Coordinates of C-alpha atoms and ligand atoms in Angstrom, one line a residue:
X1 CA 4.5 23.6 69.5
X2 CA 5.3 20.8 67.1
X3 CA 6.0 17.5 68.7
X4 CA 4.4 14.6 67.4
X5 CA 3.9 11.3 69.2
X6 CA 5.6 9.4 66.5
X7 CA 8.9 11.1 65.8
X8 CA 9.8 10.8 69.5
X9 CA 11.8 8.4 70.7
X10 CA 11.5 5.0 72.0
X11 CA 12.6 5.9 75.5
X12 CA 9.2 8.5 75.2
X13 CA 7.1 7.2 77.8
X14 CA 4.8 9.7 78.0
X15 CA 4.4 12.9 76.0
X16 CA 1.6 14.8 78.3
X17 CA 2.0 13.9 81.9
X18 CA -1.8 15.7 83.1
X19 CA -4.1 16.2 80.9
X20 CA -4.8 15.3 77.3
X21 CA -4.1 18.0 74.5
X22 CA -1.9 21.4 74.1
X23 CA -2.6 23.8 76.6
X24 CA -1.3 26.7 75.2
X25 CA -1.7 29.1 78.4
X26 CA 1.0 27.1 80.1
X27 CA 3.7 27.3 77.1
X28 CA 5.5 30.5 77.0
X29 CA 7.4 30.2 73.3
X30 CA 6.8 27.1 71.2
X31 CA 10.3 26.1 70.3
X32 CA 12.0 27.2 67.3
X33 CA 11.8 25.1 64.4
X34 CA 14.9 23.5 63.1
X35 CA 15.9 23.2 59.3
X36 CA 15.4 19.7 57.6
X37 CA 19.3 19.3 57.8
X38 CA 19.5 19.4 61.8
X39 CA 15.8 18.0 62.0
X40 CA 16.7 14.9 60.7
X41 CA 19.4 14.4 63.5
X42 CA 17.2 15.5 66.4
X43 CA 15.6 12.8 68.5
X44 CA 13.7 14.9 71.3
X45 CA 12.9 18.1 69.9
X46 CA 13.3 21.5 71.5
X47 CA 10.5 21.5 74.3
X48 CA 9.7 24.1 77.7
X49 CA 10.2 21.1 79.8
X50 CA 11.3 18.1 79.3
X51 CA 11.9 15.3 82.3
X52 CA 15.1 12.8 82.4
X53 CA 13.4 9.9 84.9
X54 CA 15.1 7.3 87.0
X55 CA 18.1 8.1 85.6
X56 CA 21.8 7.7 87.2
X57 CA 23.7 10.9 87.4
X58 CA 27.4 11.8 87.1
X59 CA 27.4 15.8 87.5
X60 CA 30.7 16.4 86.4
X61 CA 32.3 17.7 89.7
X62 CA 34.2 14.3 90.7
X63 CA 31.2 13.8 92.9
X64 CA 30.1 10.0 93.2
X65 CA 27.2 8.7 90.6
X66 CA 24.2 9.3 92.0
X67 CA 20.9 6.6 91.3
X68 CA 17.8 6.7 90.7
X69 CA 17.6 10.7 89.9
X70 CA 15.2 13.1 88.0
X71 CA 16.9 16.1 85.7
X72 CA 14.0 18.9 84.7
X73 CA 15.0 20.2 81.8
X74 CA 13.6 24.3 81.1
X75 CA 13.7 25.9 78.3
X76 CA 17.3 24.9 77.1
X77 CA 18.7 24.8 81.0
X78 CA 18.6 22.4 83.9
X79 CA 15.9 23.6 86.1
X80 CA 16.4 20.5 88.9
X81 CA 18.5 17.4 89.8
X82 CA 16.5 15.6 92.7
X83 CA 15.7 11.8 94.1
X84 CA 13.3 10.2 91.8
X85 CA 10.0 10.7 93.6
X86 CA 6.9 8.0 92.9
X87 CA 4.5 11.1 93.4
X88 CA 5.3 14.5 91.6
X89 CA 3.7 17.5 89.5
X90 CA 5.1 18.5 86.3
X91 CA 4.4 21.3 83.9
X92 CA 1.5 20.7 81.5
X93 CA 3.4 19.2 78.2
X94 CA 6.6 18.1 80.4
X95 CA 8.0 15.4 77.8
X96 CA 9.2 12.8 80.0
X97 CA 12.0 10.3 79.2
X98 CA 11.9 6.8 81.0
X99 CA 15.8 6.5 81.4
X100 CA 16.1 3.6 83.7
X101 CA 19.3 1.8 82.9
X102 CA 20.9 5.0 81.5
X103 CA 23.5 7.4 82.5
X104 CA 23.4 11.1 82.2
X105 CA 27.0 13.3 82.3
X106 CA 27.8 16.6 81.2
X107 CA 28.6 17.0 77.2
X108 CA 32.1 16.6 76.9
X109 CA 34.5 20.2 76.5
X110 CA 37.0 18.3 73.9
X111 CA 40.1 20.8 74.3
X112 CA 42.3 19.4 71.1
X113 CA 39.7 18.8 68.7
X114 CA 40.8 19.5 65.6
X115 CA 38.5 19.8 62.3
X116 CA 40.8 17.9 59.8
X117 CA 42.5 15.1 59.1
X118 CA 46.3 13.8 58.6
X119 CA 46.9 12.5 55.0
X120 CA 49.7 10.9 53.6
X121 CA 50.3 11.6 50.0
X122 CA 50.7 8.3 47.8
X123 CA 51.9 5.9 50.8
X124 CA 53.5 3.2 49.8
X125 CA 52.9 -0.7 51.4
X126 CA 56.2 0.2 53.6
X127 CA 54.5 3.1 55.1
X128 CA 56.6 5.8 53.2
X129 CA 54.7 8.9 51.7
X130 CA 55.5 11.5 49.4
X131 CA 55.9 15.4 51.1
X132 CA 54.3 17.3 51.8
X133 CA 51.9 16.4 54.6
X134 CA 48.8 17.6 54.2
X135 CA 45.4 17.8 56.7
X136 CA 42.6 17.6 54.5
X137 CA 39.5 19.7 56.7
X138 CA 36.5 17.4 57.4
X139 CA 34.0 19.8 57.8
X140 CA 31.2 17.2 57.2
X141 CA 32.2 14.3 59.1
X142 CA 34.2 15.9 62.3
X143 CA 31.3 18.2 63.5
X144 CA 28.5 15.2 63.5
X145 CA 31.6 12.4 64.8
X146 CA 32.0 15.1 67.9
X147 CA 28.4 15.7 68.9
X148 CA 27.2 12.1 67.9
X149 CA 30.3 10.9 70.8
X150 CA 28.8 13.5 73.0
X151 CA 30.8 16.3 72.5
X152 CA 28.9 19.5 73.1
X153 CA 31.9 22.3 73.3
X154 CA 35.4 22.0 72.0
X155 CA 38.5 24.2 71.2
X156 CA 40.0 23.4 67.4
X157 CA 43.1 23.7 68.8
X158 CA 44.7 25.1 65.7
X159 CA 43.0 25.6 62.7
X160 CA 44.1 25.1 58.8
X161 CA 41.1 26.1 57.6
X162 CA 40.1 29.2 59.6
X163 CA 37.6 30.6 58.0
X164 CA 35.5 27.1 57.6
X165 CA 35.7 26.8 61.2
X166 CA 34.7 30.4 61.8
X167 CA 31.6 30.1 59.5
X168 CA 31.0 26.7 60.4
X169 CA 30.5 27.9 64.1
X170 CA 28.5 30.4 62.6
X171 CA 25.9 27.9 61.1
X172 CA 25.8 25.4 63.8
X173 CA 24.9 28.4 66.2
X174 CA 22.5 29.1 63.6
X175 CA 20.9 25.7 64.0
X176 CA 21.4 25.1 60.4
X177 CA 24.3 22.7 60.6
X178 CA 24.2 19.7 63.5
X179 CA 27.6 19.9 65.8
X180 CA 29.3 21.4 68.9
X181 CA 29.8 24.8 70.2
X182 CA 32.9 25.6 69.2
X183 CA 35.7 27.8 70.3
X184 CA 37.9 28.8 67.4
X185 CA 41.5 28.8 67.5
X186 CA 43.2 31.1 64.9
X187 CA 45.8 29.5 62.3
X188 CA 48.6 27.7 64.2
X189 CA 51.3 30.7 65.1
X190 CA 54.5 28.7 63.9
X191 CA 58.2 29.9 63.4
X192 CA 60.4 29.3 60.5
X193 CA 61.2 25.9 59.0
X194 CA 57.6 24.2 59.7
X195 CA 56.9 20.9 58.3
X196 CA 53.3 21.8 57.7
X197 CA 52.8 23.7 54.2
X198 CA 49.3 24.9 55.2
X199 CA 50.9 27.0 58.2
X200 CA 52.0 30.4 57.7
X201 CA 55.8 31.2 59.3
X202 CA 55.9 34.1 61.2
X203 CA 58.8 36.6 60.3
X204 CA 59.3 38.0 63.7
X205 CA 57.8 38.9 66.7
X206 CA 55.4 42.1 64.8
X207 CA 54.2 39.3 62.7
X208 CA 53.2 37.1 65.6
X209 CA 51.4 40.4 67.3
X210 CA 49.7 41.2 63.9
X211 CA 48.5 37.9 63.2
X212 CA 47.2 37.8 66.6
X213 CA 45.2 40.9 66.2
X214 CA 44.1 39.8 62.7
X215 CA 42.3 36.3 63.7
X216 CA 41.2 38.3 67.0
X217 CA 39.4 41.0 64.7
X218 CA 38.2 37.8 62.4
X219 CA 36.7 36.6 65.4
X220 CA 39.1 33.5 66.2
X221 CA 38.6 32.9 70.2
X222 CA 41.8 31.3 71.1
X223 CA 45.4 30.9 69.9
X224 CA 48.0 28.3 69.8
X225 CA 51.4 28.2 69.3
X226 CA 53.6 25.4 67.4
X227 CA 56.8 23.8 67.4
X228 CA 59.3 25.8 65.7
X229 CA 58.2 29.5 67.1
X230 CA 60.7 31.6 69.0
X231 CA 60.5 33.0 72.6
X232 CA 60.2 36.4 71.2
X233 CA 56.9 35.7 68.9
X234 CA 55.4 33.4 71.4
X235 CA 55.9 36.5 74.0
X236 CA 54.6 38.8 71.6
X237 CA 51.6 36.3 70.7
X238 CA 51.0 35.9 74.1
X239 CA 51.1 39.5 75.1
X240 CA 48.7 40.1 72.3
X241 CA 45.9 37.8 72.9
X242 CA 46.3 38.5 76.6
X243 CA 45.6 42.2 76.1
X244 CA 42.6 41.0 73.7
X245 CA 41.1 39.0 77.0
X246 CA 42.1 35.8 74.6
X247 CA 44.0 33.0 75.8
X248 CA 46.9 30.8 74.0
X249 CA 48.2 27.3 74.4
X250 CA 51.3 25.4 72.6
X251 CA 52.3 22.5 71.2
X252 CA 55.7 23.3 72.2
X253 CA 59.2 22.0 71.0
X254 CA 61.2 25.3 70.4
X255 CA 60.0 26.9 73.4
X256 CA 60.8 24.9 76.6
X257 CA 57.8 24.2 79.3
X258 CA 59.6 26.1 82.0
X259 CA 60.6 29.3 79.1
X260 CA 56.5 29.2 78.3
X261 CA 55.5 29.1 81.7
X262 CA 58.0 32.1 82.2
X263 CA 56.8 33.9 79.3
X264 CA 52.8 34.1 80.4
X265 CA 51.4 31.1 78.4
X266 CA 47.9 29.7 79.3
X267 CA 47.9 26.1 78.5
X268 CA 50.4 23.3 77.2
X269 CA 49.3 20.4 74.7
X270 CA 50.1 16.6 74.8
X271 CA 50.4 16.3 78.7
X272 CA 54.4 16.0 79.5
X273 CA 55.3 14.9 75.9
X274 CA 56.7 17.5 74.0
X275 CA 58.9 19.3 77.0
X276 CA 62.3 19.8 75.5
X277 CA 64.1 21.1 78.6
X278 CA 66.1 18.4 79.3
X279 CA 66.9 17.1 75.4
X280 CA 70.8 16.9 75.0
X281 CA 72.1 19.6 73.2
X282 CA 68.7 22.0 73.0
X283 CA 69.5 25.3 71.5
X284 CA 67.4 28.3 72.3
X285 CA 64.4 28.4 70.0
X286 CA 65.4 25.8 67.9
X287 CA 63.4 22.5 68.3
X288 CA 65.6 19.7 68.4
X289 CA 64.7 16.5 66.0
X290 CA 64.6 14.7 69.6
X291 CA 61.2 16.8 70.1
X292 CA 61.2 16.2 73.8
X293 CA 61.3 12.6 74.1
X294 CA 64.7 12.5 76.1
X295 CA 63.1 15.3 78.4
X296 CA 59.9 12.5 79.1
X297 CA 62.4 9.6 79.5
X298 CA 63.8 11.3 82.1
X299 CA 60.9 13.3 83.9
X300 CA 59.1 11.4 86.5
X301 CA 56.8 12.8 89.6
X302 CA 59.9 11.2 91.6
X303 CA 62.5 13.2 89.7
X304 CA 64.0 17.3 91.0
X305 CA 62.7 18.2 87.7
X306 CA 59.5 16.6 87.6
X307 CA 58.7 18.2 90.8
X308 CA 59.9 21.9 90.2
X309 CA 57.8 21.6 86.9
X310 CA 54.7 20.6 88.6
X311 CA 55.7 23.1 90.9
X312 CA 56.3 26.3 88.4
X313 CA 52.9 25.0 86.3
X314 CA 50.3 25.3 89.4
X315 CA 52.3 28.5 90.7
X316 CA 51.5 30.2 87.4
X317 CA 48.0 28.6 86.5
X318 CA 49.0 26.9 83.5
X319 CA 46.8 24.0 82.4
X320 CA 47.5 20.9 80.8
X321 CA 45.8 19.0 78.3
X322 CA 46.4 15.5 78.3
X323 CA 46.0 13.6 74.6
X324 CA 46.6 10.1 75.1
X325 CA 44.5 8.6 72.2
X326 CA 47.4 10.1 69.6
X327 CA 50.1 8.2 72.1
X328 CA 48.3 5.3 72.9
X329 CA 50.1 3.0 70.1
X330 CA 53.2 3.7 72.0
X331 CA 51.8 1.2 75.0
X332 CA 51.8 -2.3 74.4
X333 CA 48.4 -2.9 76.1
X334 CA 46.9 -0.8 73.1
X335 CA 47.2 -3.3 70.0
X336 CA 43.3 -3.5 69.4
X337 CA 41.5 -1.1 66.7
X338 CA 38.0 -0.5 67.2
X339 CA 35.7 -1.6 64.2
X340 CA 33.8 1.8 64.7
X341 CA 36.6 3.8 64.3
X342 CA 37.3 1.6 60.7
X343 CA 33.9 1.7 59.8
X344 CA 34.0 5.8 60.0
X345 CA 36.5 6.0 57.6
X346 CA 36.5 6.2 53.6
X347 CA 38.0 3.0 52.1
X348 CA 41.4 4.6 50.9
X349 CA 41.8 6.3 54.7
X350 CA 41.4 3.0 55.8
X351 CA 43.6 1.5 53.8
X352 CA 46.2 4.1 54.5
X353 CA 45.4 4.2 58.3
X354 CA 46.2 0.3 58.3
X355 CA 49.5 0.2 56.0
X356 CA 50.6 3.3 58.6
X357 CA 49.7 1.0 61.5
X358 CA 51.4 -2.2 60.5
X359 CA 54.3 -0.3 59.3
X360 CA 54.5 1.4 63.0
X361 CA 54.5 -2.1 64.6
X362 CA 57.0 -3.6 62.5
X363 CA 58.9 -1.0 63.5
X364 CA 58.3 -1.4 66.9
X365 CA 58.7 -5.1 66.9
X366 CA 62.0 -4.9 64.9
X367 CA 63.4 -2.6 67.4
X368 CA 62.9 -3.8 70.9
X369 CA 64.8 -0.9 72.6
X370 CA 62.7 1.3 70.9
X371 CA 59.1 0.1 71.9
X372 CA 60.5 0.2 75.4
X373 CA 61.3 3.5 75.3
X374 CA 58.4 4.5 73.9
X375 CA 56.1 2.3 76.7
X376 CA 58.4 4.0 79.4
X377 CA 57.7 7.4 77.7
X378 CA 54.2 6.8 77.9
X379 CA 53.7 5.6 81.7
X380 CA 55.9 8.5 82.5
X381 CA 53.1 11.1 80.8
X382 CA 50.3 9.4 82.7
X383 CA 52.3 9.5 86.2
X384 CA 53.1 13.1 85.2
X385 CA 49.4 13.9 84.7
X386 CA 48.3 12.1 87.6
X387 CA 50.8 14.0 90.0
X388 CA 49.9 17.2 88.3
X389 CA 46.4 16.9 89.2
X390 CA 46.9 15.6 92.6
X391 CA 48.8 18.8 93.2
X392 CA 46.2 21.1 92.4
X393 CA 46.9 21.3 88.7
X394 CA 44.1 22.2 85.8
X395 CA 44.3 18.9 83.6
X396 CA 42.0 18.9 80.5
X397 CA 41.3 16.6 77.6
X398 CA 41.4 16.4 73.7
X399 CA 41.9 13.0 71.8
X400 CA 44.3 15.3 68.8
X401 CA 42.6 13.6 65.9
X402 CA 46.1 12.8 63.8
X403 CA 48.9 10.4 64.8
X404 CA 48.9 7.2 63.0
X405 CA 45.5 8.0 61.6
X406 CA 43.3 5.7 64.4
X407 CA 42.3 8.7 66.4
X408 CA 38.7 10.2 65.2
X409 CA 36.8 13.1 66.5
X410 CA 34.1 12.4 69.3
X411 CA 35.3 8.2 69.3
X412 CA 38.8 9.7 70.1
X413 CA 37.3 11.7 72.6
X414 CA 35.7 9.0 74.8
X415 CA 38.9 7.0 74.3
X416 CA 40.3 9.8 76.6
X417 CA 38.5 9.4 79.2
X418 CA 39.0 5.5 78.9
X419 CA 42.5 6.4 78.7
X420 CA 42.6 8.5 82.0
X421 CA 41.1 5.9 83.6
X422 CA 43.4 3.4 82.4
X423 CA 46.2 5.5 83.8
X424 CA 44.6 5.6 87.2
X425 CA 42.0 8.4 87.8
X426 CA 38.5 7.0 88.7
X427 CA 35.9 7.2 86.2
X428 CA 34.2 10.5 87.7
X429 CA 37.5 12.6 88.1
X430 CA 38.1 11.2 84.5
X431 CA 34.8 12.6 83.2
X432 CA 35.5 15.9 85.2
X433 CA 38.7 16.4 83.2
X434 CA 36.8 15.6 80.0
X435 CA 34.1 18.4 81.2
X436 CA 34.1 20.9 84.2
X437 CA 37.6 21.2 83.8
X438 CA 37.8 22.5 79.9
X439 CA 34.6 24.7 80.7
X440 CA 36.6 26.3 83.6
X441 CA 39.7 26.7 81.1
X442 CA 37.5 28.5 78.9
X443 CA 35.7 30.6 81.1
X444 CA 32.8 28.7 80.7
X445 CA 32.2 27.2 84.1
X446 CA 29.2 29.2 85.3
X447 CA 26.8 27.9 82.1
X448 CA 28.2 24.4 80.9
X449 CA 30.5 21.3 82.4
X450 CA 28.6 20.1 84.7
X451 CA 25.1 19.1 85.6
X452 CA 23.9 22.0 87.9
X453 CA 20.6 23.7 88.4
X454 CA 21.3 27.0 86.1
X455 CA 23.2 25.2 83.6
X456 CA 22.9 24.6 79.6
X457 CA 21.3 21.5 79.4
X458 CA 24.3 19.8 77.4
X459 CA 24.4 16.3 78.5
X460 CA 25.1 12.8 77.4
X461 CA 23.0 9.9 77.6
X462 CA 24.4 6.6 77.5
X463 CA 23.0 3.1 78.0
X464 CA 24.9 1.5 81.3
X465 CA 27.2 2.9 84.1
X466 CA 30.5 4.8 83.7
X467 CA 30.6 5.1 86.9
X468 CA 31.3 1.1 86.9
X469 CA 32.9 0.4 83.4
X470 CA 34.2 3.5 81.7
X471 CA 33.5 1.8 78.4
X472 CA 29.5 2.5 78.7
X473 CA 30.7 6.3 77.7
X474 CA 30.4 4.8 74.2
X475 CA 27.1 3.8 74.2
X476 CA 25.6 7.5 73.7
X477 CA 22.1 7.4 72.7
X478 CA 21.0 11.2 73.0
X479 CA 23.2 14.0 73.2
X480 CA 21.3 17.1 74.2
X481 CA 22.7 20.9 73.4
X482 CA 21.2 23.5 74.9
X483 CA 17.9 21.2 75.7
X484 CA 17.7 19.8 72.5
X485 CA 18.2 16.3 72.1
X486 CA 19.9 14.8 69.0
X487 CA 20.2 11.3 67.9
X488 CA 23.8 9.8 68.4
X489 CA 23.4 6.8 66.2
X490 CA 22.3 9.0 62.9
X491 CA 25.1 11.6 63.6
X492 CA 27.7 8.9 64.2
X493 CA 26.0 6.6 61.0
X494 CA 26.2 9.9 58.9
X495 CA 29.6 9.8 59.1
X496 CA 30.0 6.2 58.4
X497 CA 32.6 5.4 55.2
X498 CA 33.4 9.4 54.8
X499 CA 36.0 10.0 57.4
X500 CA 38.8 11.4 55.4
X501 CA 37.3 12.1 52.5
X502 CA 34.8 15.5 53.7
Ligands
ZN601 ZN1 46.8 18.9 67.5

């Protein structure tokens, strides 16, 4: 047992309850020491018992927030949650954290959480850049931003450096690097004529099968189809993934949502943004330049097509991932840039982001019709997401850190929750979408996704009350992963000025 009083956070009110001094007989196993690279980010080291006191609990099930609770952690698991008592016994050596004024909710399960950034070679002042489009891997900053912002489990949802992602998962799980638990998605399953130079382009259905087999053997635990895949390739990939007990999602275009549902897909990315079923002139297996925008413009929960699609998704148990942060610039309400987002970027990244953003805004102000259309699509998408949930659909959350460059790992996951609330979900519903729903999809709801006895102690401690003011989810102080409390600020500070660089 190696918990020095001086290393513990300001929140710690008493290290030893009951008698003073160590009592080895009551301690089953000393917590494992973390290597220096990780230890520097730890605020509350592993302990046999950790008690969170006087804390508000949002449990991730959609239930109302509960005031003034005690949450006991035992060997990295949640032992109990109960109303704060004036007089109670704790095992000797229990680490006690007085969290008055704070809220705890489950670690975020980020379902569209890439490890890369979008680069624009030789961007000029007009917002033009040279090909190719490149997405450099952010192996240091991404995991720190994710964990620091409260993401304790994520799905990479398409990999461009699959061995980096696989090794990163190994290093994190071994406790040698700080970061969330990772569901590593294989390299994108993309068809011919991809705009992304880093993606393999499948030759045919056999290639799709071989690719799925290869990456499943290498350790990938999920798959993602991309915009130019054919129906035959998609069908082969889905069947092969299912044979291995793995799931497949898609950012589609060449294949429509109803077609993909018919082929057995498990999940659709980007809400209702990339469905091409009503795009004029849509040809089978070809991604139209319109990429789903005309379909979304016509699709509301009140239309026959909208009702039929929601019914189809639910009857086939197809989950939908909401990625509102990457679309929010389309809505005129969203003109502000968060200072913390700019601070996290390296200087050239910040410059490129601001140029891109400004040229997009100039384009929108020059073309009022386009701006109105984009705002309408954003509204239709959020209406469809709400109707999908109301009808019993499984909606999940992720930021998709790409777009105009302003969507960052972790900060974007928090922003997604805020945008879900803006779209009409209650704060506790939005938190459930971003926690328990992802865990359910991943088949891990027995161990993560809610604050329930027996589950892993993956928890986010924030100052304030997100059940009343959702932006309080940004006030992260401690992020527990498997009962180890990480110092949110230190993780976020470590990425300052570096995102876009490494
Ligand atoms: Zn994506």
